[in-house]
């Protein structure tokens, strides 16, 4: 049986790079698909160039994903369950279980009676739409002619007018206990990933059925949403989960749009999203500040975004043990990220390097919300770690402080600091009032609440010792010196550690409590072999050279002088903190660029605020894309 599955997987992989031209009658009647993406170099202007080796390695990883899903159960089609069940069935088809998969894909929908306006075909939820698109346009030739025609008629009915403006008498559920239901014919939710799914699907359906007015309306929306990325970035920025969902939505558009301009716009969106993911991705992990961080991605291969990005970037020492079913969209797509983006993900650029980046407000499409960034990020790449922070720390659903360090066996380890006391939300836990100053490998983290609870997330393998009130934390190749500021470090908290043990069995929580009448927090200095020699040299240097100045802490002012460089912070309750980077007062007005090197060079990635151009230089490759 195993040999049969591997044989059918090999056969299926020959189909993965199909052009899927819907107007080609030959393709409608044969299983033999074109394999243009396996040519030595892709010369089409709508495609990024990959070498034969890069493509062969991608196909091998695709085979591993297919093998893991082969023969598994699909699930149901009730509510928006197709977000899981359709991709699983599609992967099982690629594994050779074609009859079973097709029977499920064209079975009557569990909620068919709720969709008489589209002939029982479910085109409501954005997650369902994403699966319906690939089912019809990629796997459609294997569906029965009757079901395929029924789907096409349903598309025509859905897009005869803008389905977002057509109304049901009552709201409809997305899932059993949902509260954000819509009365429109199609998903009305406006998160970036859901909009991308909805707009791509409706556009493709309208294009397929000749409903030109709807097609043009959605073409404009798609262009506006993607051009925003090149102006101010993404509202749902760097999400450990939703970056992946947005990528797969635009893969649909890229793969199946007939309009060459739309295909080019979709490619621009994918290039930008993969570049943003490449900045935060490393060795199967995903680190630095993130929006919509649910605390579930703080380990290697733990997040949807890493499941997908890893298929392209291929730099983890271990294979993805539990790939995501949405990988089917990448496996069956012709899109490949530019080699410069791949090199950026692998951190193939001169280090150390520091980026000063910005992130827009979430609802950036509303009037006035694009006048300035909401978040100011500092991201530092050492030789064995990458550390990122936000000036205002964590809050709501965004993480404001996260670090990844090199681990030779499983990729990376994490170090996360947060206020608050909920270990399951360690990435975003905050009591409010966090201010962070970062200069390269130096950090000051200060909070203005009384008796502020702090918690630190780190691996059990890290070696911890305290000397002269400084806590030294030793990772495999990276060393931390944590100096408390009116902070009582309690040590490893067994109770809180047990609450994360199911997902993070190899990690632990250290807790601490603020002791000052006003401000509390810590200073952090990070060392490694390239900059500090060995651990003992680093420790001795910190003990003899580094100094914490809290003489003005009652005014919210703290300064930390490290072995190399210094950083200073003045806490501001409402505004951005005042930050001095190596003695120079930081001007936040010079921190508007979406991506910029702190030294003024436009490497490895650069995108100015509202300039409409993304530039990447890494691994010997250069990439530039403009979109107005």
Coordinates of C-alpha atoms in Angstrom, one line a residue, residues 48-593:
X48 CA 9.8 34.5 -10.8
X49 CA 12.8 32.5 -11.8
X50 CA 13.8 29.3 -10.0
X51 CA 16.6 27.0 -10.7
X52 CA 16.0 23.3 -11.3
X53 CA 17.4 22.4 -7.9
X54 CA 15.1 24.8 -6.1
X55 CA 12.1 23.3 -8.0
X56 CA 13.2 19.8 -7.3
X57 CA 13.5 20.5 -3.6
X58 CA 10.1 22.1 -3.6
X59 CA 8.5 19.1 -5.3
X60 CA 10.2 16.8 -2.7
X61 CA 8.7 18.8 0.1
X62 CA 5.3 18.7 -1.6
X63 CA 5.6 15.0 -1.8
X64 CA 6.1 14.8 2.0
X65 CA 3.0 16.9 2.6
X66 CA 0.9 14.7 0.3
X67 CA 2.2 11.5 2.0
X68 CA 1.2 12.8 5.4
X69 CA -2.4 13.5 4.3
X70 CA -2.9 10.4 2.1
X71 CA -5.9 8.4 3.2
X72 CA -6.9 10.7 6.1
X73 CA -10.5 11.7 6.8
X74 CA -11.8 14.9 5.3
X75 CA -14.5 16.2 7.6
X76 CA -17.8 17.8 6.8
X77 CA -19.2 20.6 4.6
X78 CA -21.4 22.1 7.3
X79 CA -21.2 25.9 7.8
X80 CA -17.6 26.8 6.7
X81 CA -16.0 23.5 7.4
X82 CA -14.9 23.3 3.8
X83 CA -11.9 25.4 5.0
X84 CA -10.5 22.1 6.2
X85 CA -12.3 19.4 4.4
X86 CA -11.9 20.6 0.8
X87 CA -8.1 21.0 1.0
X88 CA -7.8 17.6 2.7
X89 CA -9.8 16.0 -0.1
X90 CA -7.7 17.7 -2.8
X91 CA -4.5 16.5 -1.2
X92 CA -5.9 13.0 -1.0
X93 CA -6.7 13.3 -4.7
X94 CA -3.0 14.1 -5.4
X95 CA -2.1 11.0 -3.3
X96 CA -4.0 8.8 -5.8
X97 CA -7.3 8.4 -4.0
X98 CA -9.1 10.2 -6.8
X99 CA -12.6 8.6 -6.8
X100 CA -13.0 9.1 -3.1
X101 CA -11.8 12.7 -3.2
X102 CA -13.9 13.7 -6.2
X103 CA -17.0 12.0 -4.7
X104 CA -16.6 14.2 -1.6
X105 CA -15.8 17.4 -3.6
X106 CA -19.0 17.1 -5.7
X107 CA -21.2 15.7 -2.9
X108 CA -24.3 17.7 -2.0
X109 CA -23.4 20.4 0.5
X110 CA -24.5 19.8 4.1
X111 CA -26.3 23.2 4.0
X112 CA -27.5 23.0 0.4
X113 CA -31.1 24.0 1.4
X114 CA -29.7 27.3 2.6
X115 CA -28.2 28.0 -0.8
X116 CA -31.1 27.7 -3.3
X117 CA -30.1 31.0 -4.9
X118 CA -26.8 29.3 -6.0
X119 CA -28.3 25.9 -6.8
X120 CA -27.3 24.4 -3.5
X121 CA -23.6 25.3 -4.0
X122 CA -22.1 27.0 -1.0
X123 CA -20.5 30.3 -2.0
X124 CA -21.1 32.1 1.3
X125 CA -18.0 31.9 3.7
X126 CA -14.7 33.2 2.4
X127 CA -12.9 30.1 3.6
X128 CA -15.4 28.0 1.6
X129 CA -15.0 30.2 -1.4
X130 CA -11.2 29.6 -1.4
X131 CA -11.7 25.9 -1.6
X132 CA -14.5 26.2 -4.2
X133 CA -12.1 28.2 -6.5
X134 CA -9.4 25.6 -6.6
X135 CA -12.0 22.8 -6.8
X136 CA -13.5 24.2 -9.9
X137 CA -10.5 25.8 -11.7
X138 CA -7.8 23.2 -10.9
X139 CA -9.6 20.0 -10.2
X140 CA -12.7 20.8 -12.3
X141 CA -11.7 18.6 -15.2
X142 CA -12.0 15.6 -12.9
X143 CA -15.5 16.6 -11.7
X144 CA -18.5 15.1 -13.5
X145 CA -19.7 17.4 -16.4
X146 CA -23.0 17.8 -14.7
X147 CA -21.6 19.0 -11.4
X148 CA -19.1 21.3 -13.1
X149 CA -21.9 22.8 -15.2
X150 CA -23.9 23.3 -12.0
X151 CA -21.1 25.1 -10.4
X152 CA -20.7 27.4 -13.4
X153 CA -24.4 28.2 -13.4
X154 CA -24.2 28.9 -9.6
X155 CA -21.2 31.3 -10.2
X156 CA -23.3 33.1 -12.9
X157 CA -26.2 33.5 -10.5
X158 CA -23.9 34.7 -7.7
X159 CA -22.1 37.4 -9.7
X160 CA -25.0 38.6 -11.9
X161 CA -24.8 41.5 -9.5
X162 CA -22.3 42.4 -6.7
X163 CA -23.1 39.6 -4.2
X164 CA -21.8 41.8 -1.3
X165 CA -24.7 44.2 -2.0
X166 CA -27.4 41.6 -2.3
X167 CA -29.3 40.7 0.9
X168 CA -30.9 37.8 2.6
X169 CA -33.9 38.4 4.9
X170 CA -31.9 37.1 7.9
X171 CA -28.3 36.8 8.8
X172 CA -26.5 33.5 8.1
X173 CA -24.0 31.6 10.3
X174 CA -20.4 30.9 9.5
X175 CA -20.1 28.3 12.2
X176 CA -22.3 27.0 15.0
X177 CA -21.8 29.7 17.6
X178 CA -20.7 32.6 15.3
X179 CA -21.6 36.2 16.1
X180 CA -20.3 38.0 13.1
X181 CA -22.8 36.6 10.6
X182 CA -23.8 38.4 7.4
X183 CA -27.0 39.0 5.6
X184 CA -25.2 39.5 2.3
X185 CA -25.0 36.8 -0.4
X186 CA -21.3 36.5 0.2
X187 CA -19.0 36.9 3.3
X188 CA -19.1 40.5 4.5
X189 CA -16.3 40.2 7.0
X190 CA -13.5 42.6 6.3
X191 CA -10.3 41.2 7.7
X192 CA -7.5 41.3 5.2
X193 CA -7.4 37.6 4.6
X194 CA -11.2 37.2 4.3
X195 CA -11.4 40.1 1.9
X196 CA -8.6 38.6 -0.2
X197 CA -10.5 35.2 -0.4
X198 CA -13.9 36.9 -1.1
X199 CA -12.6 39.3 -3.7
X200 CA -10.5 36.8 -5.6
X201 CA -13.3 34.3 -5.7
X202 CA -16.0 36.7 -6.8
X203 CA -13.7 38.1 -9.5
X204 CA -12.8 34.7 -10.9
X205 CA -16.5 33.6 -10.9
X206 CA -17.5 36.8 -12.7
X207 CA -14.7 36.4 -15.2
X208 CA -15.6 32.8 -15.9
X209 CA -19.3 33.6 -16.5
X210 CA -18.9 36.8 -18.3
X211 CA -20.5 39.1 -15.7
X212 CA -18.4 42.0 -16.7
X213 CA -19.7 44.7 -14.4
X214 CA -19.1 42.6 -11.3
X215 CA -15.6 41.6 -12.7
X216 CA -14.6 45.2 -13.2
X217 CA -15.9 46.2 -9.7
X218 CA -13.8 43.5 -8.0
X219 CA -10.8 44.1 -10.2
X220 CA -10.7 47.7 -8.8
X221 CA -11.1 46.4 -5.2
X222 CA -8.3 43.9 -5.6
X223 CA -6.0 46.5 -7.1
X224 CA -6.8 48.9 -4.3
X225 CA -6.1 46.3 -1.6
X226 CA -2.8 45.1 -3.1
X227 CA -1.6 48.6 -3.9
X228 CA -2.1 49.5 -0.3
X229 CA 0.6 46.9 0.6
X230 CA 3.0 48.9 -1.5
X231 CA 2.0 52.2 0.1
X232 CA 1.7 51.6 3.8
X233 CA 1.8 47.8 4.4
X234 CA -0.8 45.4 5.6
X235 CA -3.3 46.1 8.5
X236 CA -3.2 42.4 9.4
X237 CA 0.6 42.5 9.4
X238 CA 2.9 39.5 9.8
X239 CA 0.2 37.4 11.4
X240 CA 1.4 33.9 12.4
X241 CA -1.9 32.6 11.1
X242 CA -3.6 35.0 8.7
X243 CA -0.6 35.8 6.5
X244 CA -0.9 32.2 5.3
X245 CA -4.6 32.5 4.5
X246 CA -4.0 35.7 2.5
X247 CA -1.3 34.1 0.5
X248 CA -3.5 31.2 -0.5
X249 CA -6.3 33.5 -1.5
X250 CA -4.0 35.4 -3.9
X251 CA -2.6 32.1 -5.2
X252 CA -6.0 31.4 -6.5
X253 CA -6.2 34.7 -8.3
X254 CA -2.7 34.4 -9.7
X255 CA -3.3 30.8 -11.0
X256 CA -6.7 31.3 -12.6
X257 CA -7.2 34.9 -13.7
X258 CA -7.4 35.3 -17.5
X259 CA -6.8 39.0 -17.4
X260 CA -3.0 39.4 -17.6
X261 CA -3.2 42.7 -15.6
X262 CA -5.1 41.0 -12.8
X263 CA -2.6 38.1 -12.8
X264 CA 0.2 40.7 -12.6
X265 CA -1.5 42.4 -9.7
X266 CA -2.0 39.1 -7.9
X267 CA 1.7 38.4 -8.4
X268 CA 2.6 41.8 -6.9
X269 CA 0.5 40.9 -3.8
X270 CA 2.1 37.5 -3.5
X271 CA 5.6 39.0 -3.8
X272 CA 4.9 41.5 -1.1
X273 CA 3.3 39.0 1.3
X274 CA 6.1 36.5 0.8
X275 CA 8.7 39.2 1.4
X276 CA 7.0 40.3 4.6
X277 CA 6.9 36.7 5.7
X278 CA 10.5 36.2 4.8
X279 CA 11.5 39.0 7.2
X280 CA 9.9 37.2 10.2
X281 CA 10.5 33.6 9.1
X282 CA 13.6 31.7 10.1
X283 CA 14.5 28.0 10.2
X284 CA 10.9 26.9 10.6
X285 CA 10.0 29.6 13.2
X286 CA 8.3 32.9 13.0
X287 CA 9.5 35.7 15.2
X288 CA 9.5 39.4 15.9
X289 CA 6.4 41.5 16.5
X290 CA 3.2 40.2 14.9
X291 CA -0.4 41.2 14.6
X292 CA -3.2 38.8 15.4
X293 CA -0.8 36.6 17.4
X294 CA -2.8 34.0 19.4
X295 CA 0.2 32.6 21.3
X296 CA 0.2 29.3 19.4
X297 CA 3.1 29.9 17.1
X298 CA 6.0 30.1 19.5
X299 CA 7.8 27.0 18.4
X300 CA 9.1 25.5 15.1
X301 CA 6.4 24.5 12.6
X302 CA 3.7 25.6 15.0
X303 CA 2.1 28.3 12.9
X304 CA 0.2 28.2 9.6
X305 CA 2.4 30.9 8.2
X306 CA 5.6 28.7 8.8
X307 CA 3.9 25.6 7.4
X308 CA 3.4 27.5 4.1
X309 CA 6.5 29.6 4.0
X310 CA 8.7 26.6 4.8
X311 CA 7.5 24.9 1.6
X312 CA 9.1 27.7 -0.3
X313 CA 12.1 28.6 1.9
X314 CA 13.5 25.2 2.9
X315 CA 16.0 26.1 5.7
X316 CA 14.8 24.1 8.7
X317 CA 17.0 21.2 10.0
X318 CA 13.8 19.2 10.5
X319 CA 10.9 18.5 8.3
X320 CA 7.5 19.9 9.1
X321 CA 5.9 17.1 11.3
X322 CA 2.4 18.4 10.9
X323 CA 1.9 20.3 7.6
X324 CA -1.2 22.3 7.0
X325 CA -3.9 21.2 4.6
X326 CA -3.9 24.6 2.9
X327 CA -0.5 23.7 1.5
X328 CA -2.4 22.2 -1.4
X329 CA -2.8 25.7 -2.8
X330 CA 1.0 26.1 -2.9
X331 CA 1.6 22.6 -4.2
X332 CA -0.8 23.0 -7.1
X333 CA 0.2 26.6 -7.9
X334 CA 2.6 27.9 -10.6
X335 CA 3.7 30.8 -8.3
X336 CA 7.2 30.8 -6.8
X337 CA 8.7 33.6 -4.7
X338 CA 11.7 35.5 -6.2
X339 CA 15.1 34.0 -5.2
X340 CA 15.9 37.3 -3.4
X341 CA 12.8 36.7 -1.2
X342 CA 14.0 33.1 -0.5
X343 CA 17.5 34.4 0.3
X344 CA 15.9 37.1 2.6
X345 CA 14.1 34.3 4.5
X346 CA 17.3 32.3 4.9
X347 CA 19.0 35.5 6.2
X348 CA 21.6 35.5 3.4
X349 CA 22.7 39.1 3.9
X350 CA 25.5 40.9 5.9
X351 CA 24.9 40.7 9.6
X352 CA 24.5 42.2 12.1
X353 CA 21.7 44.3 10.5
X354 CA 19.0 46.4 12.0
X355 CA 15.6 47.4 10.4
X356 CA 13.4 50.3 11.6
X357 CA 9.9 49.3 10.2
X358 CA 6.4 50.6 10.5
X359 CA 3.0 48.9 10.6
X360 CA -0.3 50.6 9.7
X361 CA -3.5 50.7 11.8
X362 CA -5.6 47.6 11.3
X363 CA -8.6 49.3 9.6
X364 CA -6.3 51.3 7.3
X365 CA -9.0 51.6 4.6
X366 CA -11.0 54.0 6.7
X367 CA -10.6 57.8 6.0
X368 CA -7.7 59.3 7.9
X369 CA -6.2 56.0 9.0
X370 CA -3.4 56.1 6.5
X371 CA -1.8 59.4 7.6
X372 CA 0.8 57.8 9.9
X373 CA 1.8 54.3 11.1
X374 CA 0.3 53.0 14.3
X375 CA 3.2 50.7 15.2
X376 CA 7.0 51.4 15.1
X377 CA 9.1 48.3 15.0
X378 CA 12.8 47.7 15.6
X379 CA 14.1 44.4 14.2
X380 CA 17.7 43.3 14.7
X381 CA 19.4 40.3 13.0
X382 CA 22.5 39.0 14.8
X383 CA 24.5 36.0 13.5
X384 CA 22.6 33.6 15.8
X385 CA 19.4 35.4 16.7
X386 CA 16.8 37.9 15.5
X387 CA 15.0 40.2 18.0
X388 CA 12.1 42.5 17.4
X389 CA 10.1 45.0 19.5
X390 CA 7.4 47.6 19.2
X391 CA 7.9 51.0 20.9
X392 CA 4.6 50.6 22.7
X393 CA 5.0 46.9 23.4
X394 CA 2.2 44.3 23.3
X395 CA -1.5 45.0 23.6
X396 CA -4.8 43.7 22.2
X397 CA -3.9 41.1 19.6
X398 CA -0.4 42.2 18.7
X399 CA 2.9 40.9 20.1
X400 CA 5.4 43.6 20.9
X401 CA 8.5 41.6 21.9
X402 CA 9.8 38.3 20.5
X403 CA 13.2 36.8 19.9
X404 CA 14.3 33.7 18.1
X405 CA 17.7 32.1 18.7
X406 CA 19.6 29.5 16.6
X407 CA 19.1 25.8 17.5
X408 CA 21.1 23.3 15.5
X409 CA 18.7 20.4 16.1
X410 CA 15.2 21.8 15.7
X411 CA 15.7 25.2 14.1
X412 CA 15.1 28.0 16.7
X413 CA 14.3 28.6 20.3
X414 CA 12.2 31.5 21.6
X415 CA 12.6 34.2 24.2
X416 CA 9.4 36.2 24.9
X417 CA 8.8 38.9 27.5
X418 CA 5.4 40.3 28.4
X419 CA 3.5 42.0 31.2
X420 CA 0.3 40.3 32.4
X421 CA -0.2 36.9 33.9
X422 CA -1.8 34.7 31.2
X423 CA 0.8 32.2 30.0
X424 CA -1.4 31.0 27.2
X425 CA -1.3 34.5 25.8
X426 CA 2.3 35.1 26.5
X427 CA 2.9 36.7 23.1
X428 CA 0.2 39.4 23.6
X429 CA -0.4 39.5 27.3
X430 CA -0.2 43.0 28.6
X431 CA -1.5 45.1 31.5
X432 CA -1.0 48.2 29.3
X433 CA 1.6 50.9 29.7
X434 CA 4.5 49.1 28.1
X435 CA 7.3 51.2 26.6
X436 CA 10.3 49.6 24.8
X437 CA 13.5 51.1 23.6
X438 CA 15.7 49.0 21.4
X439 CA 19.1 49.8 19.9
X440 CA 20.5 46.8 18.0
X441 CA 21.2 44.1 20.7
X442 CA 20.2 46.3 23.6
X443 CA 16.7 46.7 25.1
X444 CA 15.0 48.6 27.8
X445 CA 11.4 47.4 28.7
X446 CA 9.5 49.6 31.1
X447 CA 6.0 49.6 32.5
X448 CA 4.2 52.3 34.5
X449 CA 1.7 50.1 36.5
X450 CA 2.2 49.3 40.2
X451 CA 3.3 45.8 41.0
X452 CA 3.3 44.9 37.3
X453 CA 3.4 41.1 36.7
X454 CA 6.0 40.0 34.2
X455 CA 6.5 36.7 32.5
X456 CA 9.3 35.3 30.4
X457 CA 8.9 32.4 28.0
X458 CA 12.1 30.4 27.2
X459 CA 13.2 26.8 26.6
X460 CA 13.9 24.4 29.4
X461 CA 17.3 23.7 27.8
X462 CA 18.4 27.3 28.5
X463 CA 21.0 27.5 31.3
X464 CA 20.2 30.2 33.9
X465 CA 22.4 31.8 36.5
X466 CA 22.3 35.1 38.5
X467 CA 25.4 37.1 39.2
X468 CA 25.4 40.6 40.8
X469 CA 21.6 40.8 40.3
X470 CA 22.0 40.1 36.6
X471 CA 20.2 37.0 35.2
X472 CA 22.3 35.3 32.5
X473 CA 20.4 33.0 30.1
X474 CA 22.5 30.8 27.9
X475 CA 21.0 29.4 24.7
X476 CA 23.0 27.2 22.3
X477 CA 24.8 30.0 20.6
X478 CA 23.2 33.1 22.0
X479 CA 23.6 34.7 25.5
X480 CA 21.2 37.0 27.3
X481 CA 22.0 39.3 30.3
X482 CA 18.8 40.5 31.9
X483 CA 19.1 43.3 34.5
X484 CA 15.9 43.9 36.5
X485 CA 14.6 47.4 37.0
X486 CA 12.5 47.5 40.2
X487 CA 11.7 43.9 39.4
X488 CA 11.6 40.9 41.7
X489 CA 12.3 37.8 39.5
X490 CA 10.6 34.8 41.2
X491 CA 12.1 32.1 39.0
X492 CA 10.5 29.2 37.2
X493 CA 6.8 29.1 37.8
X494 CA 5.7 25.5 37.8
X495 CA 1.9 26.3 37.7
X496 CA 2.2 28.6 34.7
X497 CA 4.6 26.3 33.0
X498 CA 2.1 23.4 33.3
X499 CA -0.6 25.5 31.6
X500 CA 1.5 25.7 28.4
X501 CA 2.9 22.2 28.6
X502 CA 0.5 20.6 26.1
X503 CA 1.7 22.9 23.3
X504 CA 5.1 23.9 24.6
X505 CA 6.4 20.8 26.4
X506 CA 10.0 21.9 26.1
X507 CA 9.5 25.4 27.3
X508 CA 8.9 27.1 30.6
X509 CA 7.7 30.4 32.2
X510 CA 9.7 32.6 34.6
X511 CA 7.6 35.1 36.5
X512 CA 8.5 38.4 38.1
X513 CA 6.7 41.3 39.8
X514 CA 7.3 45.0 39.8
X515 CA 8.5 46.4 43.1
X516 CA 8.8 50.1 42.4
X517 CA 6.3 52.8 43.3
X518 CA 6.2 53.9 39.7
X519 CA 8.1 52.1 37.0
X520 CA 9.4 48.5 36.7
X521 CA 10.9 46.4 33.9
X522 CA 14.3 45.2 32.7
X523 CA 17.3 45.9 30.5
X524 CA 18.4 43.2 28.1
X525 CA 21.8 42.8 26.4
X526 CA 22.4 40.0 23.9
X527 CA 25.8 38.5 23.0
X528 CA 27.2 35.8 20.7
X529 CA 30.5 34.5 19.5
X530 CA 31.0 36.9 16.6
X531 CA 30.7 39.9 18.8
X532 CA 31.6 38.8 22.4
X533 CA 33.9 35.8 22.0
X534 CA 32.7 33.0 24.3
X535 CA 30.0 33.0 27.0
X536 CA 32.5 33.6 29.8
X537 CA 33.9 36.6 28.0
X538 CA 30.4 37.9 27.5
X539 CA 29.5 37.5 31.1
X540 CA 32.7 39.1 32.4
X541 CA 32.3 42.0 30.0
X542 CA 28.7 42.7 31.1
X543 CA 29.6 42.5 34.7
X544 CA 32.6 44.9 34.3
X545 CA 31.5 47.2 31.5
X546 CA 27.7 47.4 31.3
X547 CA 25.9 49.8 33.5
X548 CA 22.2 50.5 34.3
X549 CA 21.3 54.1 35.3
X550 CA 18.0 54.5 37.1
X551 CA 18.8 57.8 38.9
X552 CA 15.9 59.4 37.0
X553 CA 13.4 56.6 37.2
X554 CA 10.9 58.6 39.1
X555 CA 10.6 60.6 35.9
X556 CA 10.4 57.5 33.8
X557 CA 13.9 57.8 32.5
X558 CA 16.3 54.8 32.3
X559 CA 19.6 54.4 30.5
X560 CA 21.6 51.2 29.8
X561 CA 25.2 51.3 28.6
X562 CA 26.1 47.9 27.1
X563 CA 29.5 46.4 26.2
X564 CA 29.0 48.1 22.8
X565 CA 26.6 51.0 22.5
X566 CA 23.9 52.4 24.8
X567 CA 20.1 52.9 24.8
X568 CA 18.0 55.3 26.8
X569 CA 14.2 55.5 27.4
X570 CA 11.8 58.0 28.8
X571 CA 8.4 56.5 29.4
X572 CA 5.4 58.3 28.0
X573 CA 2.0 57.3 29.2
X574 CA 0.1 58.2 26.0
X575 CA 2.6 59.1 23.3
X576 CA 5.5 57.1 21.9
X577 CA 8.3 56.9 24.3
X578 CA 11.4 59.1 24.0
X579 CA 14.2 56.9 22.9
X580 CA 17.9 57.7 22.6
X581 CA 19.8 55.2 20.4
X582 CA 23.5 55.3 21.1
X583 CA 23.2 58.8 22.4
X584 CA 21.0 60.2 19.6
X585 CA 17.4 61.1 20.3
X586 CA 15.2 59.1 17.9
X587 CA 12.9 61.0 15.6
X588 CA 9.8 59.0 15.1
X589 CA 9.0 61.0 12.0
X590 CA 12.0 59.2 10.4
X591 CA 10.5 55.9 11.4
X592 CA 7.6 55.9 8.9
X593 CA 9.1 53.6 6.2

